[in-house]
Amino acid sequence: MKNILPTSTVGSLPKPAWLAPPEKLWSPWKLEGDQLLEGKQDALRISLQEQHSSGIDIISDGEQTRQHFVTTFIEHLSGVDFKNRKTVKIRDRYEASVPVVVDEVARQKAVFVEDAQFLRKQTNQPIKWALPGPMTMVDTLYDDHYKSREKLAWEFAKALNEEAKALQEAGVDIIQFDEPAFNVFFDDVNDWGMAALERAIEGLHCETAIHICYGYGIKANNDWKKTLGSEWRQYEEIFPKIQTSNIDIVSLECHNSHVPLELMELIRGKKVMVGAIDVATNTIETPEEVAQTLLKALEFVAIENLYPSTNCGMAPLSREVARGKLSALSAGAALVRNELGF
């Protein structure tokens, strides 16, 4: 891995069309049984190869083995009913049919560990694995048991901690927790959300990251972003709490957003995954555009702490567009290294 400006994706990459219908979230599997297991492993190999060929330094699984970044983990927990679903508004933005918490939730078995072990065997590069954060998990279902977002978050944090420790033992170098809900429920973040995330990373010695974005490039998210005005200052509400946390890396949406980059001063000293690729458009960035975003970020982040990345996951995009964006990310980081003499 390059020591200066190591590139990475945030999470999801498009799945092959033979595995699941393309350019969709919650895309159903086309295979079953042993064929599905084999297909998922083949997709992991393809995702790895595409990241390698695009020059990505920190490898992810591309979320090839899961249908959704939150619910796939929840599916493996006890106490959650996926059959009798209810409709809720997720992040105060869009309605979705979600599972229901009907009893105490607990992790009964490993969820992603075998997948991580498989990926670890395929590459010598650092690997990063994404898990949903406790608050975002709470916001992606209906609670009919605890009747308290905070209590449920603490139970999820316990289960996540068990999974994270197992992933660490499987050879994962960075464990990332996805918390888009942090950009919506500021009071909850400061009252108990950050504390719940600290519980999720308790006892880990690998690096930890929190990904806080403005969402996939789906209509509900894009419509919401249009209402946020000329400056998106949501990060300002939560950065002070993150700054004093034990989280190592903070992942932010920067390119084509209206986030004032000077807000990164509030997390000075943390490592920052700077989103230099817009996932809400099919337009492939030029290396020069990527470099421009990174150079602006370097005003507020020491170069040894800057990790060029995507704004969010790219599951809804075509594979061709995603490949182009990954290559642009790597090429843009290379331009900055060359310009600064690294």
Coordinates of C-alpha atoms in Angstrom, one line a residue:
M1 CA 0.0 0.0 0.0
K2 CA 1.2 3.5 -0.7
N3 CA 2.0 5.3 2.5
I4 CA 0.9 8.7 1.2
L5 CA -2.7 9.2 0.0
P6 CA -3.7 5.5 0.0
T7 CA -7.0 5.1 -1.9
S8 CA -10.0 3.2 -0.9
T9 CA -13.7 2.8 -1.6
V10 CA -16.3 3.5 1.1
G11 CA -18.1 0.3 0.6
S12 CA -20.4 -1.2 -2.0
L13 CA -19.5 -1.7 -5.7
P14 CA -21.9 -2.9 -8.4
K15 CA -22.7 -6.6 -8.4
P16 CA -22.3 -8.7 -11.6
A17 CA -25.7 -9.0 -13.4
W18 CA -25.6 -12.8 -13.2
L19 CA -25.6 -12.5 -9.3
A20 CA -28.3 -9.8 -8.8
P21 CA -30.2 -7.3 -10.9
P22 CA -27.8 -4.3 -11.5
E23 CA -28.1 -0.7 -10.4
K24 CA -30.5 -1.4 -7.5
L25 CA -30.4 -1.4 -3.7
W26 CA -31.9 -4.4 -2.0
S27 CA -31.4 -6.3 -5.2
P28 CA -32.6 -9.9 -4.9
W29 CA -30.2 -12.8 -5.6
K30 CA -30.5 -14.7 -8.9
L31 CA -28.9 -17.8 -7.5
E32 CA -29.7 -20.2 -4.7
G33 CA -28.0 -22.7 -2.3
D34 CA -24.5 -23.8 -3.2
Q35 CA -24.6 -21.8 -6.5
L36 CA -25.3 -18.6 -4.6
L37 CA -22.3 -19.2 -2.3
E38 CA -20.1 -19.9 -5.3
G39 CA -21.5 -16.9 -7.1
K40 CA -20.8 -14.6 -4.1
Q41 CA -17.2 -15.8 -4.0
D42 CA -16.8 -15.3 -7.7
A43 CA -18.2 -11.8 -7.3
L44 CA -15.7 -11.1 -4.5
R45 CA -12.8 -12.2 -6.8
I46 CA -14.1 -9.9 -9.5
S47 CA -14.5 -7.0 -7.1
L48 CA -11.0 -7.5 -5.9
Q49 CA -9.6 -7.7 -9.4
E50 CA -11.3 -4.5 -10.4
Q51 CA -10.0 -2.7 -7.4
H52 CA -6.5 -4.0 -8.1
S53 CA -6.6 -3.0 -11.8
S54 CA -7.9 0.4 -10.9
G55 CA -5.0 1.0 -8.5
I56 CA -7.0 1.0 -5.2
D57 CA -4.7 0.5 -2.2
I58 CA -7.1 -0.5 0.6
I59 CA -9.3 -3.3 -0.6
S60 CA -12.9 -3.8 0.4
D61 CA -15.3 -6.6 -0.3
G62 CA -17.5 -4.3 -2.4
E63 CA -20.3 -5.7 -0.3
Q64 CA -20.7 -8.4 -2.9
T65 CA -22.1 -11.0 -0.4
R66 CA -24.8 -8.8 1.1
Q67 CA -28.1 -7.4 -0.3
H68 CA -28.0 -4.3 1.8
F69 CA -25.4 -2.6 4.0
V70 CA -27.7 -2.7 7.1
T71 CA -30.3 -5.4 6.9
T72 CA -27.9 -8.3 5.9
F73 CA -26.3 -8.0 9.3
I74 CA -29.6 -7.7 11.1
E75 CA -30.9 -10.9 9.4
H76 CA -28.4 -12.9 11.4
L77 CA -29.5 -11.6 14.8
S78 CA -32.1 -13.2 17.0
G79 CA -35.1 -11.2 18.1
V80 CA -35.9 -9.7 14.7
D81 CA -39.0 -10.7 12.6
F82 CA -38.4 -10.3 8.9
K83 CA -41.8 -11.8 7.9
N84 CA -44.2 -9.4 9.6
R85 CA -42.7 -6.1 8.5
K86 CA -43.8 -2.6 9.1
T87 CA -43.4 0.6 7.1
V88 CA -41.3 3.4 8.7
K89 CA -39.6 6.6 7.5
I90 CA -35.9 6.1 7.3
R91 CA -33.7 9.1 8.3
D92 CA -36.9 11.2 8.1
R93 CA -36.5 11.0 4.3
Y94 CA -38.2 8.0 2.7
E95 CA -40.5 5.2 3.6
A96 CA -39.5 1.5 3.5
S97 CA -40.8 -1.8 4.6
V98 CA -38.6 -3.0 7.5
P99 CA -38.2 -5.9 9.9
V100 CA -39.5 -5.7 13.5
V101 CA -37.7 -6.1 16.8
V102 CA -39.9 -8.5 18.7
D103 CA -37.5 -9.8 21.4
E104 CA -34.0 -9.4 22.8
V105 CA -31.5 -9.0 19.9
A106 CA -28.2 -11.0 20.0
R107 CA -25.5 -12.2 17.6
Q108 CA -25.9 -16.0 17.4
K109 CA -23.2 -16.7 14.9
A110 CA -20.6 -15.0 12.7
V111 CA -22.1 -13.0 9.8
F112 CA -19.2 -11.9 7.5
V113 CA -16.2 -13.7 9.0
E114 CA -16.0 -16.5 6.4
D115 CA -16.3 -13.8 3.6
A116 CA -13.5 -11.8 5.2
Q117 CA -11.3 -14.9 5.5
F118 CA -11.9 -15.7 1.9
L119 CA -11.0 -12.1 0.8
R120 CA -7.9 -12.1 3.1
K121 CA -6.6 -15.2 1.2
Q122 CA -6.9 -13.4 -2.1
T123 CA -4.8 -10.3 -1.5
N124 CA -1.8 -9.1 0.5
Q125 CA -3.1 -5.6 0.5
P126 CA -4.8 -4.1 3.5
I127 CA -8.5 -4.9 3.6
K128 CA -11.3 -2.8 5.1
W129 CA -14.7 -4.2 6.1
A130 CA -17.8 -2.2 6.6
L131 CA -20.4 -2.8 9.3
P132 CA -23.6 -0.8 9.9
G133 CA -23.4 1.5 12.9
P134 CA -25.7 1.1 15.9
M135 CA -27.7 4.3 15.3
T136 CA -28.2 3.6 11.6
M137 CA -29.3 0.0 12.5
V138 CA -31.9 1.4 14.9
D139 CA -33.2 3.7 12.1
T140 CA -33.6 0.8 9.6
L141 CA -36.2 -1.2 11.5
Y142 CA -39.3 -1.0 13.8
D143 CA -38.7 -1.5 17.5
D144 CA -41.6 -3.3 19.1
H145 CA -39.6 -4.7 22.1
Y146 CA -37.2 -2.2 23.7
K147 CA -39.3 0.9 22.9
S148 CA -36.1 2.9 23.3
R149 CA -33.8 3.8 20.5
E150 CA -30.9 4.2 22.9
K151 CA -31.4 0.8 24.6
L152 CA -31.7 -0.9 21.2
A153 CA -28.5 0.8 20.0
W154 CA -26.6 -0.5 22.9
E155 CA -27.7 -4.1 22.2
F156 CA -26.7 -3.6 18.6
A157 CA -23.3 -2.2 19.7
K158 CA -22.7 -5.3 21.7
A159 CA -23.4 -7.6 18.7
L160 CA -21.3 -5.4 16.4
N161 CA -18.4 -5.6 18.8
E162 CA -18.5 -9.4 18.8
E163 CA -18.5 -9.4 15.0
A164 CA -15.8 -6.8 14.7
K165 CA -13.5 -8.7 17.0
A166 CA -14.0 -11.8 14.9
L167 CA -13.3 -9.8 11.7
Q168 CA -10.2 -8.5 13.2
E169 CA -9.0 -12.1 13.9
A170 CA -9.8 -12.9 10.3
G171 CA -7.2 -10.4 9.2
V172 CA -9.2 -7.3 8.5
D173 CA -7.0 -4.2 8.9
I174 CA -9.7 -1.5 9.1
I175 CA -13.3 -1.9 10.4
Q176 CA -15.6 0.8 9.2
F177 CA -19.0 1.6 10.8
D178 CA -21.5 3.2 8.4
E179 CA -23.5 5.9 10.2
P180 CA -25.4 8.1 7.7
A181 CA -27.9 8.6 10.5
F182 CA -25.3 10.7 12.3
N183 CA -26.0 13.4 9.7
V184 CA -29.7 13.6 10.7
F185 CA -30.2 12.9 14.4
F186 CA -27.6 15.3 16.0
D187 CA -29.0 15.3 19.5
D188 CA -29.1 11.5 19.6
V189 CA -25.5 11.4 18.3
N190 CA -24.3 13.6 21.1
D191 CA -26.5 12.1 23.8
W192 CA -25.9 8.4 23.2
G193 CA -25.0 7.6 19.5
M194 CA -21.3 8.2 19.8
A195 CA -21.1 6.4 23.1
A196 CA -22.9 3.4 21.5
L197 CA -20.3 3.4 18.6
E198 CA -17.5 3.5 21.2
R199 CA -19.0 0.3 22.7
A200 CA -19.0 -1.3 19.2
I201 CA -15.2 -0.7 18.9
E202 CA -14.3 -1.6 22.4
G203 CA -11.2 -3.8 22.7
L204 CA -10.3 -3.6 19.0
H205 CA -6.6 -3.1 18.1
C206 CA -7.1 -2.8 14.3
E207 CA -7.9 0.7 12.9
T208 CA -11.5 1.8 13.1
A209 CA -13.4 4.2 10.8
I210 CA -16.8 5.9 10.8
H211 CA -18.5 6.7 7.5
I212 CA -20.9 9.7 7.6
C213 CA -22.3 10.6 4.3
Y214 CA -25.3 12.2 2.6
G215 CA -26.4 8.9 1.1
Y216 CA -26.4 6.8 -2.0
G217 CA -27.3 8.6 -5.2
I218 CA -31.0 7.6 -5.1
K219 CA -33.9 10.0 -5.6
A220 CA -34.9 10.4 -2.0
N221 CA -31.4 11.3 -1.0
N222 CA -30.8 13.7 -3.9
D223 CA -34.1 15.4 -3.2
W224 CA -33.2 15.8 0.4
K225 CA -29.8 17.3 -0.5
K226 CA -31.6 20.0 -2.6
T227 CA -33.2 21.2 0.6
L228 CA -30.0 21.7 2.5
G229 CA -29.1 25.0 1.0
S230 CA -25.8 26.4 -0.2
E231 CA -23.8 25.1 2.8
W232 CA -24.1 21.6 4.3
R233 CA -22.9 22.1 7.9
Q234 CA -24.3 18.9 9.4
Y235 CA -20.8 17.7 10.2
E236 CA -20.3 20.7 12.5
E237 CA -22.9 19.4 14.9
I238 CA -21.2 16.0 15.5
F239 CA -17.4 16.6 14.8
P240 CA -16.6 17.8 18.4
K241 CA -17.9 14.5 19.8
I242 CA -16.1 12.5 17.2
Q243 CA -12.9 14.4 17.8
T244 CA -12.7 13.2 21.4
S245 CA -13.6 9.6 20.5
N246 CA -11.4 6.6 20.0
I247 CA -12.3 6.3 16.3
D248 CA -9.2 6.5 14.1
I249 CA -10.6 7.5 10.7
V250 CA -13.5 9.7 9.7
S251 CA -15.1 9.3 6.2
L252 CA -16.7 12.4 4.7
E253 CA -18.6 13.3 1.5
C254 CA -16.7 16.2 -0.2
H255 CA -16.8 16.2 -4.0
N256 CA -19.8 17.9 -5.5
S257 CA -21.2 18.4 -2.0
H258 CA -21.7 21.8 -0.3
V259 CA -19.8 20.8 2.8
P260 CA -17.4 23.6 3.8
L261 CA -14.1 21.8 3.9
E262 CA -12.9 24.0 6.8
L263 CA -15.1 22.0 9.0
M264 CA -12.4 19.4 9.0
E265 CA -10.5 21.6 11.3
L266 CA -12.8 20.3 14.0
I267 CA -11.3 16.8 13.6
R268 CA -7.7 17.9 13.1
G269 CA -5.4 15.0 14.0
K270 CA -7.8 12.3 12.9
K271 CA -7.3 10.4 9.7
V272 CA -9.8 11.5 7.1
M273 CA -11.2 9.5 4.2
V274 CA -12.0 12.4 1.8
G275 CA -14.8 11.6 -0.6
A276 CA -13.4 12.8 -4.0
I277 CA -15.8 10.8 -6.1
D278 CA -19.5 11.7 -6.5
V279 CA -21.6 8.6 -6.4
A280 CA -24.8 10.5 -7.3
T281 CA -23.9 11.0 -11.0
N282 CA -22.8 8.8 -13.9
T283 CA -20.3 11.4 -14.9
I284 CA -16.8 10.1 -14.4
E285 CA -14.5 12.6 -12.7
T286 CA -11.3 13.5 -14.3
P287 CA -8.0 12.9 -12.4
E288 CA -7.6 16.7 -12.2
E289 CA -11.0 17.1 -10.5
V290 CA -10.1 14.4 -7.9
A291 CA -6.7 16.1 -7.4
Q292 CA -8.4 19.5 -6.9
T293 CA -10.7 18.1 -4.1
L294 CA -7.7 16.4 -2.4
L295 CA -5.5 19.6 -2.6
K296 CA -8.3 21.6 -1.0
A297 CA -8.6 19.0 1.8
L298 CA -4.9 19.2 2.5
E299 CA -5.4 22.7 3.8
F300 CA -7.1 21.1 6.8
V301 CA -5.7 17.5 6.9
A302 CA -2.1 16.5 7.2
I303 CA -1.1 14.6 4.1
E304 CA -0.2 11.5 6.1
N305 CA -3.7 11.5 7.4
L306 CA -5.6 11.9 4.1
Y307 CA -7.2 8.8 2.5
P308 CA -8.7 9.6 -0.9
S309 CA -12.0 7.8 -1.2
T310 CA -15.5 7.8 -2.7
N311 CA -18.3 9.8 -1.2
C312 CA -20.4 6.7 -0.5
G313 CA -21.1 3.3 -2.0
M314 CA -21.5 2.7 -5.7
A315 CA -24.0 -0.2 -5.8
P316 CA -26.6 1.8 -7.8
L317 CA -24.1 2.6 -10.6
S318 CA -23.2 0.5 -13.6
R319 CA -20.0 -1.5 -13.4
E320 CA -18.4 0.5 -16.3
V321 CA -19.1 3.8 -14.5
A322 CA -17.8 2.5 -11.2
R323 CA -14.6 1.2 -12.8
G324 CA -14.0 4.6 -14.4
K325 CA -14.5 6.4 -11.1
L326 CA -12.1 4.1 -9.3
S327 CA -9.5 4.7 -11.9
A328 CA -10.0 8.4 -11.7
L329 CA -9.6 8.3 -7.9
S330 CA -6.3 6.5 -8.2
A331 CA -5.1 8.8 -11.0
G332 CA -6.0 11.9 -9.1
A333 CA -4.2 10.7 -6.0
A334 CA -1.1 10.0 -8.1
L335 CA -1.3 13.6 -9.5
V336 CA -1.2 15.0 -6.0
R337 CA 1.7 12.8 -5.0
N338 CA 3.6 13.8 -8.0
E339 CA 2.9 17.5 -7.5
L340 CA 4.0 17.4 -3.9
G341 CA 7.1 15.3 -4.6
F342 CA 6.1 12.0 -3.1

